[in-house]
Amino acid sequence: MEGLPITNAILNDALIMLQKTSRTFYIPINGLDMGLKEAVTSGYLCMRAIDEIEDHEEIPGQLKIDLLRGVYEASQSSDIIHATNEVLMPYRDVLPEVTMRLRDWMLLCPPSIADTVIHYNAKMAKQMGEWAQAKWNIQTEEDLDGYTYSVAGMVGEMLSELWLWHDDTQSDREKAVAFGRGLQAVNILRNRKEDLKRGVDFYPNGWDFKEMLIYTQRNLKLADEYIAELKPGPARKFCKIPLALAQATVNILAAGGSKLTRDAVLKIVNRLNG
């Protein structure tokens, strides 16, 4: 870590970036205790950085694979920060700011938990690269479980480790995976047309909206159980907001709508924040 003033500057930048990239997570993250706030912000933005590589519309498939593999391999280096920068710098004119600042998001994390965040980010980069190599070929529910674990389920695992680190909050790791998986399944439902337009189909063979809705609701139910089992505190308070937004979005999609309005989001957040 490069000292407290730099950390504070990065945190301010990180919260601005967070507000730009996720209305779902900005509010609950911003409400966390100091220390945990830096850790969760770091984890979210690190993963958002590599997610932007996977989803980038202008980067050729092989370059996506190479960049994601490069981020993973950089994590094995003795100087992870420098090695990561070396991977990304040649593409600074193509990659978004959140990706190019991956080193900053790593530096933001408290040193005592930084290895955990970097581990999960590297694991996600490796598995995202493998899915890109396979051209996101999903044939079965098992394939779908594998994909949703790679891009979101392991976020739930990482968060469970952060809760434990912060105040010894215990949690069910399988339900933590369902928490992340359920949120991703909502995205798959919501972004169906856009995904098909770019040539990616996350629905298993023979599935339609009904089957994906059942899959999503099943995982969100487990996510609800995950949160209910957390002790009162920052972890439970954090998780309630994205889950409530996901459940409300599913209800709208099931009724034939498309997305939550900004007013609906604010009403949900204000209700949960009292």
mmCIF file of N, CA and C in Angstrom, residues 128-241:
data_model
loop_
_atom_site.group_PDB
_atom_site.id
_atom_site.type_symbol
_atom_site.label_atom_id
_atom_site.label_comp_id
_atom_site.label_asym_id
_atom_site.label_seq_id
_atom_site.Cartn_x
_atom_site.Cartn_y
_atom_site.Cartn_z
ATOM 1 N N MET A 128 -13.425 -16.446 -17.052
ATOM 2 C CA MET A 128 -14.018 -15.646 -18.122
ATOM 3 C C MET A 128 -13.289 -15.894 -19.445
ATOM 4 N N GLY A 129 -11.962 -15.985 -19.359
ATOM 5 C CA GLY A 129 -11.178 -16.265 -20.555
ATOM 6 C C GLY A 129 -11.526 -17.619 -21.153
ATOM 7 N N GLU A 130 -11.767 -18.595 -20.287
ATOM 8 C CA GLU A 130 -12.145 -19.930 -20.762
ATOM 9 C C GLU A 130 -13.520 -19.902 -21.430
ATOM 10 N N TRP A 131 -14.445 -19.118 -20.875
ATOM 11 C CA TRP A 131 -15.765 -19.003 -21.496
ATOM 12 C C TRP A 131 -15.679 -18.264 -22.829
ATOM 13 N N ALA A 132 -14.825 -17.260 -22.898
ATOM 14 C CA ALA A 132 -14.633 -16.569 -24.176
ATOM 15 C C ALA A 132 -14.033 -17.518 -25.206
ATOM 16 N N GLN A 133 -13.089 -18.356 -24.767
ATOM 17 C CA GLN A 133 -12.473 -19.343 -25.656
ATOM 18 C C GLN A 133 -13.543 -20.309 -26.190
ATOM 19 N N ALA A 134 -14.485 -20.670 -25.330
ATOM 20 C CA ALA A 134 -15.559 -21.593 -25.715
ATOM 21 C C ALA A 134 -16.719 -20.880 -26.410
ATOM 22 N N LYS A 135 -16.565 -19.562 -26.629
ATOM 23 C CA LYS A 135 -17.603 -18.741 -27.263
ATOM 24 C C LYS A 135 -18.923 -18.808 -26.496
ATOM 25 N N TRP A 136 -18.817 -18.876 -25.174
ATOM 26 C CA TRP A 136 -19.978 -18.857 -24.281
ATOM 27 C C TRP A 136 -21.008 -19.917 -24.699
ATOM 28 N N ASN A 137 -20.509 -21.110 -24.988
ATOM 29 C CA ASN A 137 -21.371 -22.194 -25.476
ATOM 30 C C ASN A 137 -22.094 -22.851 -24.299
ATOM 31 N N ILE A 138 -23.367 -22.558 -24.150
ATOM 32 C CA ILE A 138 -24.169 -23.097 -23.047
ATOM 33 C C ILE A 138 -25.253 -23.992 -23.629
ATOM 34 N N GLN A 139 -25.165 -25.282 -23.305
ATOM 35 C CA GLN A 139 -26.113 -26.267 -23.822
ATOM 36 C C GLN A 139 -27.052 -26.795 -22.749
ATOM 37 N N THR A 140 -26.560 -26.874 -21.515
ATOM 38 C CA THR A 140 -27.311 -27.515 -20.435
ATOM 39 C C THR A 140 -27.412 -26.594 -19.219
ATOM 40 N N GLU A 141 -28.251 -26.980 -18.277
ATOM 41 C CA GLU A 141 -28.340 -26.217 -17.033
ATOM 42 C C GLU A 141 -27.015 -26.256 -16.278
ATOM 43 N N GLU A 142 -26.312 -27.370 -16.381
ATOM 44 C CA GLU A 142 -24.994 -27.471 -15.751
ATOM 45 C C GLU A 142 -24.034 -26.438 -16.347
ATOM 46 N N ASP A 143 -24.106 -26.258 -17.673
ATOM 47 C CA ASP A 143 -23.287 -25.218 -18.312
ATOM 48 C C ASP A 143 -23.662 -23.836 -17.773
ATOM 49 N N LEU A 144 -24.960 -23.594 -17.663
ATOM 50 C CA LEU A 144 -25.422 -22.303 -17.161
ATOM 51 C C LEU A 144 -24.947 -22.071 -15.733
ATOM 52 N N ASP A 145 -25.028 -23.108 -14.903
ATOM 53 C CA ASP A 145 -24.504 -22.999 -13.538
ATOM 54 C C ASP A 145 -23.021 -22.654 -13.549
ATOM 55 N N GLY A 146 -22.282 -23.285 -14.464
ATOM 56 C CA GLY A 146 -20.850 -23.010 -14.556
ATOM 57 C C GLY A 146 -20.581 -21.575 -14.936
ATOM 58 N N TYR A 147 -21.323 -21.075 -15.918
ATOM 59 C CA TYR A 147 -21.114 -19.697 -16.363
ATOM 60 C C TYR A 147 -21.506 -18.695 -15.279
ATOM 61 N N THR A 148 -22.690 -18.876 -14.686
ATOM 62 C CA THR A 148 -23.134 -17.909 -13.683
ATOM 63 C C THR A 148 -22.257 -17.958 -12.432
ATOM 64 N N TYR A 149 -21.647 -19.111 -12.168
ATOM 65 C CA TYR A 149 -20.674 -19.159 -11.073
ATOM 66 C C TYR A 149 -19.445 -18.321 -11.429
ATOM 67 N N SER A 150 -18.948 -18.501 -12.662
ATOM 68 C CA SER A 150 -17.710 -17.839 -13.077
ATOM 69 C C SER A 150 -17.811 -16.324 -13.024
ATOM 70 N N VAL A 151 -18.965 -15.774 -13.404
ATOM 71 C CA VAL A 151 -19.073 -14.325 -13.515
ATOM 72 C C VAL A 151 -19.791 -13.663 -12.340
ATOM 73 N N ALA A 152 -20.422 -14.458 -11.457
ATOM 74 C CA ALA A 152 -21.167 -13.837 -10.361
ATOM 75 C C ALA A 152 -21.206 -14.670 -9.088
ATOM 76 N N GLY A 153 -21.309 -15.988 -9.207
ATOM 77 C CA GLY A 153 -21.371 -16.825 -8.015
ATOM 78 C C GLY A 153 -20.152 -16.656 -7.134
ATOM 79 N N MET A 154 -18.991 -16.548 -7.767
ATOM 80 C CA MET A 154 -17.781 -16.390 -6.950
ATOM 81 C C MET A 154 -17.702 -15.004 -6.305
ATOM 82 N N VAL A 155 -18.486 -14.037 -6.811
ATOM 83 C CA VAL A 155 -18.596 -12.755 -6.112
ATOM 84 C C VAL A 155 -19.229 -12.979 -4.747
ATOM 85 N N GLY A 156 -20.266 -13.823 -4.712
ATOM 86 C CA GLY A 156 -20.877 -14.171 -3.438
ATOM 87 C C GLY A 156 -19.884 -14.823 -2.491
ATOM 88 N N GLU A 157 -19.048 -15.715 -3.026
ATOM 89 C CA GLU A 157 -18.010 -16.350 -2.200
ATOM 90 C C GLU A 157 -17.053 -15.311 -1.636
ATOM 91 N N MET A 158 -16.600 -14.406 -2.508
ATOM 92 C CA MET A 158 -15.667 -13.366 -2.056
ATOM 93 C C MET A 158 -16.297 -12.508 -0.966
ATOM 94 N N LEU A 159 -17.550 -12.107 -1.172
ATOM 95 C CA LEU A 159 -18.218 -11.279 -0.161
ATOM 96 C C LEU A 159 -18.307 -12.003 1.176
ATOM 97 N N SER A 160 -18.585 -13.300 1.144
ATOM 98 C CA SER A 160 -18.644 -14.063 2.395
ATOM 99 C C SER A 160 -17.309 -14.014 3.135
ATOM 100 N N GLU A 161 -16.221 -14.066 2.390
ATOM 101 C CA GLU A 161 -14.896 -13.966 3.032
ATOM 102 C C GLU A 161 -14.661 -12.567 3.589
ATOM 103 N N LEU A 162 -15.172 -11.552 2.893
ATOM 104 C CA LEU A 162 -15.016 -10.182 3.399
ATOM 105 C C LEU A 162 -15.839 -9.974 4.664
ATOM 106 N N TRP A 163 -17.051 -10.546 4.709
ATOM 107 C CA TRP A 163 -17.857 -10.425 5.930
ATOM 108 C C TRP A 163 -17.119 -11.071 7.112
ATOM 109 N N LEU A 164 -16.574 -12.250 6.875
ATOM 110 C CA LEU A 164 -15.859 -12.979 7.931
ATOM 111 C C LEU A 164 -14.658 -12.180 8.417
ATOM 112 N N TRP A 165 -13.912 -11.613 7.480
ATOM 113 C CA TRP A 165 -12.725 -10.806 7.808
ATOM 114 C C TRP A 165 -13.089 -9.574 8.629
ATOM 115 N N HIS A 166 -14.193 -8.931 8.253
ATOM 116 C CA HIS A 166 -14.532 -7.644 8.880
ATOM 117 C C HIS A 166 -14.998 -7.792 10.322
ATOM 118 N N ASP A 167 -15.973 -8.665 10.549
ATOM 119 C CA ASP A 167 -16.516 -8.753 11.920
ATOM 120 C C ASP A 167 -16.950 -10.172 12.280
ATOM 121 N N ASP A 168 -16.294 -11.153 11.649
ATOM 122 C CA ASP A 168 -16.544 -12.564 11.944
ATOM 123 C C ASP A 168 -17.978 -12.986 11.628
ATOM 124 N N THR A 169 -18.597 -12.355 10.628
ATOM 125 C CA THR A 169 -19.936 -12.770 10.195
ATOM 126 C C THR A 169 -19.839 -14.102 9.456
ATOM 127 N N GLN A 170 -20.537 -15.104 9.959
ATOM 128 C CA GLN A 170 -20.556 -16.433 9.345
ATOM 129 C C GLN A 170 -21.648 -16.481 8.274
ATOM 130 N N SER A 171 -21.419 -17.298 7.231
ATOM 131 C CA SER A 171 -22.426 -17.398 6.174
ATOM 132 C C SER A 171 -22.324 -18.744 5.472
ATOM 133 N N ASP A 172 -23.407 -19.106 4.798
ATOM 134 C CA ASP A 172 -23.483 -20.346 4.034
ATOM 135 C C ASP A 172 -22.893 -20.090 2.653
ATOM 136 N N ARG A 173 -21.765 -20.749 2.322
ATOM 137 C CA ARG A 173 -21.062 -20.452 1.071
ATOM 138 C C ARG A 173 -21.864 -20.891 -0.154
ATOM 139 N N GLU A 174 -22.604 -21.975 -0.071
ATOM 140 C CA GLU A 174 -23.402 -22.397 -1.222
ATOM 141 C C GLU A 174 -24.512 -21.390 -1.506
ATOM 142 N N LYS A 175 -25.120 -20.882 -0.451
ATOM 143 C CA LYS A 175 -26.157 -19.869 -0.643
ATOM 144 C C LYS A 175 -25.548 -18.532 -1.059
ATOM 145 N N ALA A 176 -24.304 -18.298 -0.669
ATOM 146 C CA ALA A 176 -23.603 -17.097 -1.134
ATOM 147 C C ALA A 176 -23.422 -17.144 -2.650
ATOM 148 N N VAL A 177 -23.093 -18.329 -3.163
ATOM 149 C CA VAL A 177 -22.980 -18.506 -4.613
ATOM 150 C C VAL A 177 -24.324 -18.251 -5.272
ATOM 151 N N ALA A 178 -25.410 -18.758 -4.669
ATOM 152 C CA ALA A 178 -26.750 -18.544 -5.218
ATOM 153 C C ALA A 178 -27.109 -17.060 -5.225
ATOM 154 N N PHE A 179 -26.644 -16.324 -4.238
ATOM 155 C CA PHE A 179 -26.871 -14.875 -4.193
ATOM 156 C C PHE A 179 -26.300 -14.212 -5.452
ATOM 157 N N GLY A 180 -25.027 -14.489 -5.750
ATOM 158 C CA GLY A 180 -24.424 -13.927 -6.951
ATOM 159 C C GLY A 180 -25.057 -14.471 -8.219
ATOM 160 N N ARG A 181 -25.298 -15.771 -8.220
ATOM 161 C CA ARG A 181 -25.874 -16.441 -9.405
ATOM 162 C C ARG A 181 -27.270 -15.884 -9.706
ATOM 163 N N GLY A 182 -28.066 -15.649 -8.683
ATOM 164 C CA GLY A 182 -29.417 -15.121 -8.880
ATOM 165 C C GLY A 182 -29.392 -13.737 -9.497
ATOM 166 N N LEU A 183 -28.472 -12.879 -9.027
ATOM 167 C CA LEU A 183 -28.368 -11.534 -9.596
ATOM 168 C C LEU A 183 -27.966 -11.602 -11.068
ATOM 169 N N GLN A 184 -27.054 -12.516 -11.400
ATOM 170 C CA GLN A 184 -26.639 -12.663 -12.795
ATOM 171 C C GLN A 184 -27.767 -13.207 -13.658
ATOM 172 N N ALA A 185 -28.546 -14.133 -13.112
ATOM 173 C CA ALA A 185 -29.663 -14.692 -13.872
ATOM 174 C C ALA A 185 -30.686 -13.612 -14.213
ATOM 175 N N VAL A 186 -30.866 -12.654 -13.299
ATOM 176 C CA VAL A 186 -31.748 -11.525 -13.595
ATOM 177 C C VAL A 186 -31.216 -10.744 -14.788
ATOM 178 N N ASN A 187 -29.903 -10.523 -14.814
ATOM 179 C CA ASN A 187 -29.290 -9.820 -15.947
ATOM 180 C C ASN A 187 -29.501 -10.582 -17.253
ATOM 181 N N ILE A 188 -29.394 -11.903 -17.187
ATOM 182 C CA ILE A 188 -29.592 -12.724 -18.394
ATOM 183 C C ILE A 188 -31.025 -12.581 -18.896
ATOM 184 N N LEU A 189 -31.980 -12.600 -17.981
ATOM 185 C CA LEU A 189 -33.380 -12.388 -18.362
ATOM 186 C C LEU A 189 -33.576 -11.002 -18.985
ATOM 187 N N ARG A 190 -32.996 -10.008 -18.331
ATOM 188 C CA ARG A 190 -33.223 -8.611 -18.725
ATOM 189 C C ARG A 190 -32.547 -8.262 -20.046
ATOM 190 N N ASN A 191 -31.394 -8.886 -20.295
ATOM 191 C CA ASN A 191 -30.588 -8.522 -21.463
ATOM 192 C C ASN A 191 -30.711 -9.519 -22.608
ATOM 193 N N ARG A 192 -31.754 -10.297 -22.602
ATOM 194 C CA ARG A 192 -31.917 -11.365 -23.591
ATOM 195 C C ARG A 192 -31.769 -10.866 -25.033
ATOM 196 N N LYS A 193 -32.485 -9.823 -25.392
ATOM 197 C CA LYS A 193 -32.444 -9.339 -26.772
ATOM 198 C C LYS A 193 -31.058 -8.842 -27.158
ATOM 199 N N GLU A 194 -30.422 -8.099 -26.264
ATOM 200 C CA GLU A 194 -29.084 -7.562 -26.548
ATOM 201 C C GLU A 194 -28.061 -8.681 -26.703
ATOM 202 N N ASP A 195 -28.164 -9.713 -25.851
ATOM 203 C CA ASP A 195 -27.235 -10.839 -25.932
ATOM 204 C C ASP A 195 -27.377 -11.571 -27.267
ATOM 205 N N LEU A 196 -28.604 -11.837 -27.662
ATOM 206 C CA LEU A 196 -28.825 -12.527 -28.927
ATOM 207 C C LEU A 196 -28.329 -11.686 -30.104
ATOM 208 N N LYS A 197 -28.485 -10.373 -29.986
ATOM 209 C CA LYS A 197 -28.048 -9.475 -31.055
ATOM 210 C C LYS A 197 -26.542 -9.552 -31.259
ATOM 211 N N ARG A 198 -25.794 -9.762 -30.156
ATOM 212 C CA ARG A 198 -24.342 -9.870 -30.289
ATOM 213 C C ARG A 198 -23.889 -11.329 -30.440
ATOM 214 N N GLY A 199 -24.860 -12.216 -30.649
ATOM 215 C CA GLY A 199 -24.532 -13.597 -30.981
ATOM 216 C C GLY A 199 -24.265 -14.513 -29.815
ATOM 217 N N VAL A 200 -24.755 -14.156 -28.626
ATOM 218 C CA VAL A 200 -24.532 -14.988 -27.433
ATOM 219 C C VAL A 200 -25.890 -15.413 -26.870
ATOM 220 N N ASP A 201 -26.036 -16.711 -26.609
ATOM 221 C CA ASP A 201 -27.286 -17.245 -26.061
ATOM 222 C C ASP A 201 -26.977 -17.979 -24.761
ATOM 223 N N PHE A 202 -27.411 -17.396 -23.641
ATOM 224 C CA PHE A 202 -27.132 -17.985 -22.338
ATOM 225 C C PHE A 202 -28.202 -18.992 -21.909
ATOM 226 N N TYR A 203 -29.262 -19.150 -22.706
ATOM 227 C CA TYR A 203 -30.309 -20.104 -22.360
ATOM 228 C C TYR A 203 -29.884 -21.517 -22.774
ATOM 229 N N PRO A 204 -29.983 -22.505 -21.883
ATOM 230 C CA PRO A 204 -29.728 -23.897 -22.281
ATOM 231 C C PRO A 204 -30.676 -24.343 -23.392
ATOM 232 N N ASN A 205 -30.285 -25.381 -24.089
ATOM 233 C CA ASN A 205 -31.109 -25.910 -25.180
ATOM 234 C C ASN A 205 -32.529 -26.219 -24.696
ATOM 235 N N GLY A 206 -33.522 -25.760 -25.449
ATOM 236 C CA GLY A 206 -34.913 -26.040 -25.114
ATOM 237 C C GLY A 206 -35.523 -25.087 -24.109
ATOM 238 N N TRP A 207 -34.712 -24.179 -23.569
ATOM 239 C CA TRP A 207 -35.241 -23.240 -22.571
ATOM 240 C C TRP A 207 -35.817 -22.010 -23.251
ATOM 241 N N ASP A 208 -36.872 -21.479 -22.618
ATOM 242 C CA ASP A 208 -37.434 -20.192 -23.000
ATOM 243 C C ASP A 208 -37.517 -19.330 -21.742
ATOM 244 N N PHE A 209 -38.240 -18.243 -21.836
ATOM 245 C CA PHE A 209 -38.348 -17.323 -20.704
ATOM 246 C C PHE A 209 -38.824 -18.040 -19.441
ATOM 247 N N LYS A 210 -39.790 -18.935 -19.576
ATOM 248 C CA LYS A 210 -40.367 -19.611 -18.416
ATOM 249 C C LYS A 210 -39.310 -20.381 -17.633
ATOM 250 N N GLU A 211 -38.498 -21.166 -18.337
ATOM 251 C CA GLU A 211 -37.477 -21.994 -17.663
ATOM 252 C C GLU A 211 -36.404 -21.109 -17.010
ATOM 253 N N MET A 212 -36.019 -20.035 -17.712
ATOM 254 C CA MET A 212 -35.010 -19.146 -17.129
ATOM 255 C C MET A 212 -35.574 -18.396 -15.934
ATOM 256 N N LEU A 213 -36.838 -18.078 -15.982
ATOM 257 C CA LEU A 213 -37.482 -17.419 -14.846
ATOM 258 C C LEU A 213 -37.485 -18.340 -13.625
ATOM 259 N N ILE A 214 -37.810 -19.605 -13.824
ATOM 260 C CA ILE A 214 -37.806 -20.576 -12.721
ATOM 261 C C ILE A 214 -36.402 -20.702 -12.126
ATOM 262 N N TYR A 215 -35.403 -20.796 -12.990
ATOM 263 C CA TYR A 215 -33.997 -20.884 -12.557
ATOM 264 C C TYR A 215 -33.631 -19.652 -11.715
ATOM 265 N N THR A 216 -34.016 -18.482 -12.210
ATOM 266 C CA THR A 216 -33.711 -17.236 -11.515
ATOM 267 C C THR A 216 -34.395 -17.182 -10.158
ATOM 268 N N GLN A 217 -35.672 -17.505 -10.123
ATOM 269 C CA GLN A 217 -36.425 -17.437 -8.866
ATOM 270 C C GLN A 217 -35.888 -18.433 -7.837
ATOM 271 N N ARG A 218 -35.460 -19.604 -8.314
ATOM 272 C CA ARG A 218 -34.903 -20.603 -7.395
ATOM 273 C C ARG A 218 -33.637 -20.082 -6.720
ATOM 274 N N ASN A 219 -32.784 -19.447 -7.498
ATOM 275 C CA ASN A 219 -31.547 -18.909 -6.927
ATOM 276 C C ASN A 219 -31.811 -17.692 -6.037
ATOM 277 N N LEU A 220 -32.776 -16.870 -6.410
ATOM 278 C CA LEU A 220 -33.107 -15.720 -5.563
ATOM 279 C C LEU A 220 -33.714 -16.162 -4.234
ATOM 280 N N LYS A 221 -34.438 -17.275 -4.232
ATOM 281 C CA LYS A 221 -34.976 -17.811 -2.974
ATOM 282 C C LYS A 221 -33.834 -18.232 -2.044
ATOM 283 N N LEU A 222 -32.826 -18.898 -2.614
ATOM 284 C CA LEU A 222 -31.649 -19.275 -1.821
ATOM 285 C C LEU A 222 -30.898 -18.033 -1.345
ATOM 286 N N ALA A 223 -30.869 -17.010 -2.187
ATOM 287 C CA ALA A 223 -30.221 -15.756 -1.794
ATOM 288 C C ALA A 223 -30.955 -15.119 -0.620
ATOM 289 N N ASP A 224 -32.272 -15.201 -0.642
ATOM 290 C CA ASP A 224 -33.081 -14.676 0.459
ATOM 291 C C ASP A 224 -32.748 -15.415 1.757
ATOM 292 N N GLU A 225 -32.592 -16.742 1.657
ATOM 293 C CA GLU A 225 -32.221 -17.544 2.831
ATOM 294 C C GLU A 225 -30.813 -17.177 3.311
ATOM 295 N N TYR A 226 -29.916 -16.940 2.364
ATOM 296 C CA TYR A 226 -28.537 -16.550 2.698
ATOM 297 C C TYR A 226 -28.543 -15.295 3.559
ATOM 298 N N ILE A 227 -29.319 -14.299 3.135
ATOM 299 C CA ILE A 227 -29.342 -13.027 3.854
ATOM 300 C C ILE A 227 -30.019 -13.189 5.215
ATOM 301 N N ALA A 228 -31.096 -13.954 5.255
ATOM 302 C CA ALA A 228 -31.825 -14.149 6.515
ATOM 303 C C ALA A 228 -30.951 -14.800 7.579
ATOM 304 N N GLU A 229 -29.988 -15.609 7.150
ATOM 305 C CA GLU A 229 -29.117 -16.318 8.075
ATOM 306 C C GLU A 229 -27.924 -15.485 8.540
ATOM 307 N N LEU A 230 -27.675 -14.339 7.898
ATOM 308 C CA LEU A 230 -26.584 -13.466 8.328
ATOM 309 C C LEU A 230 -26.965 -12.767 9.626
ATOM 310 N N LYS A 231 -25.992 -12.572 10.492
ATOM 311 C CA LYS A 231 -26.295 -11.838 11.716
ATOM 312 C C LYS A 231 -26.558 -10.367 11.376
ATOM 313 N N PRO A 232 -27.370 -9.677 12.197
ATOM 314 C CA PRO A 232 -27.604 -8.254 11.940
ATOM 315 C C PRO A 232 -26.279 -7.501 11.877
ATOM 316 N N GLY A 233 -26.161 -6.612 10.908
ATOM 317 C CA GLY A 233 -24.913 -5.886 10.735
ATOM 318 C C GLY A 233 -24.724 -5.453 9.300
ATOM 319 N N PRO A 234 -23.526 -5.004 8.965
ATOM 320 C CA PRO A 234 -23.290 -4.441 7.626
ATOM 321 C C PRO A 234 -23.477 -5.426 6.479
ATOM 322 N N ALA A 235 -23.154 -6.689 6.700
ATOM 323 C CA ALA A 235 -23.297 -7.669 5.619
ATOM 324 C C ALA A 235 -24.766 -7.825 5.232
ATOM 325 N N ARG A 236 -25.620 -8.023 6.226
ATOM 326 C CA ARG A 236 -27.047 -8.195 5.942
ATOM 327 C C ARG A 236 -27.622 -6.930 5.313
ATOM 328 N N LYS A 237 -27.268 -5.780 5.852
ATOM 329 C CA LYS A 237 -27.776 -4.513 5.324
ATOM 330 C C LYS A 237 -27.347 -4.325 3.867
ATOM 331 N N PHE A 238 -26.100 -4.671 3.570
ATOM 332 C CA PHE A 238 -25.589 -4.542 2.208
ATOM 333 C C PHE A 238 -26.365 -5.426 1.229
ATOM 334 N N CYS A 239 -26.522 -6.685 1.583
ATOM 335 C CA CYS A 239 -27.095 -7.666 0.654
ATOM 336 C C CYS A 239 -28.569 -7.425 0.358
ATOM 337 N N LYS A 240 -29.279 -6.827 1.297
ATOM 338 C CA LYS A 240 -30.726 -6.650 1.127
ATOM 339 C C LYS A 240 -31.070 -5.793 -0.087
ATOM 340 N N ILE A 241 -30.267 -4.774 -0.363
ATOM 341 C CA ILE A 241 -30.627 -3.838 -1.434
ATOM 342 C C ILE A 241 -30.519 -4.473 -2.820
#
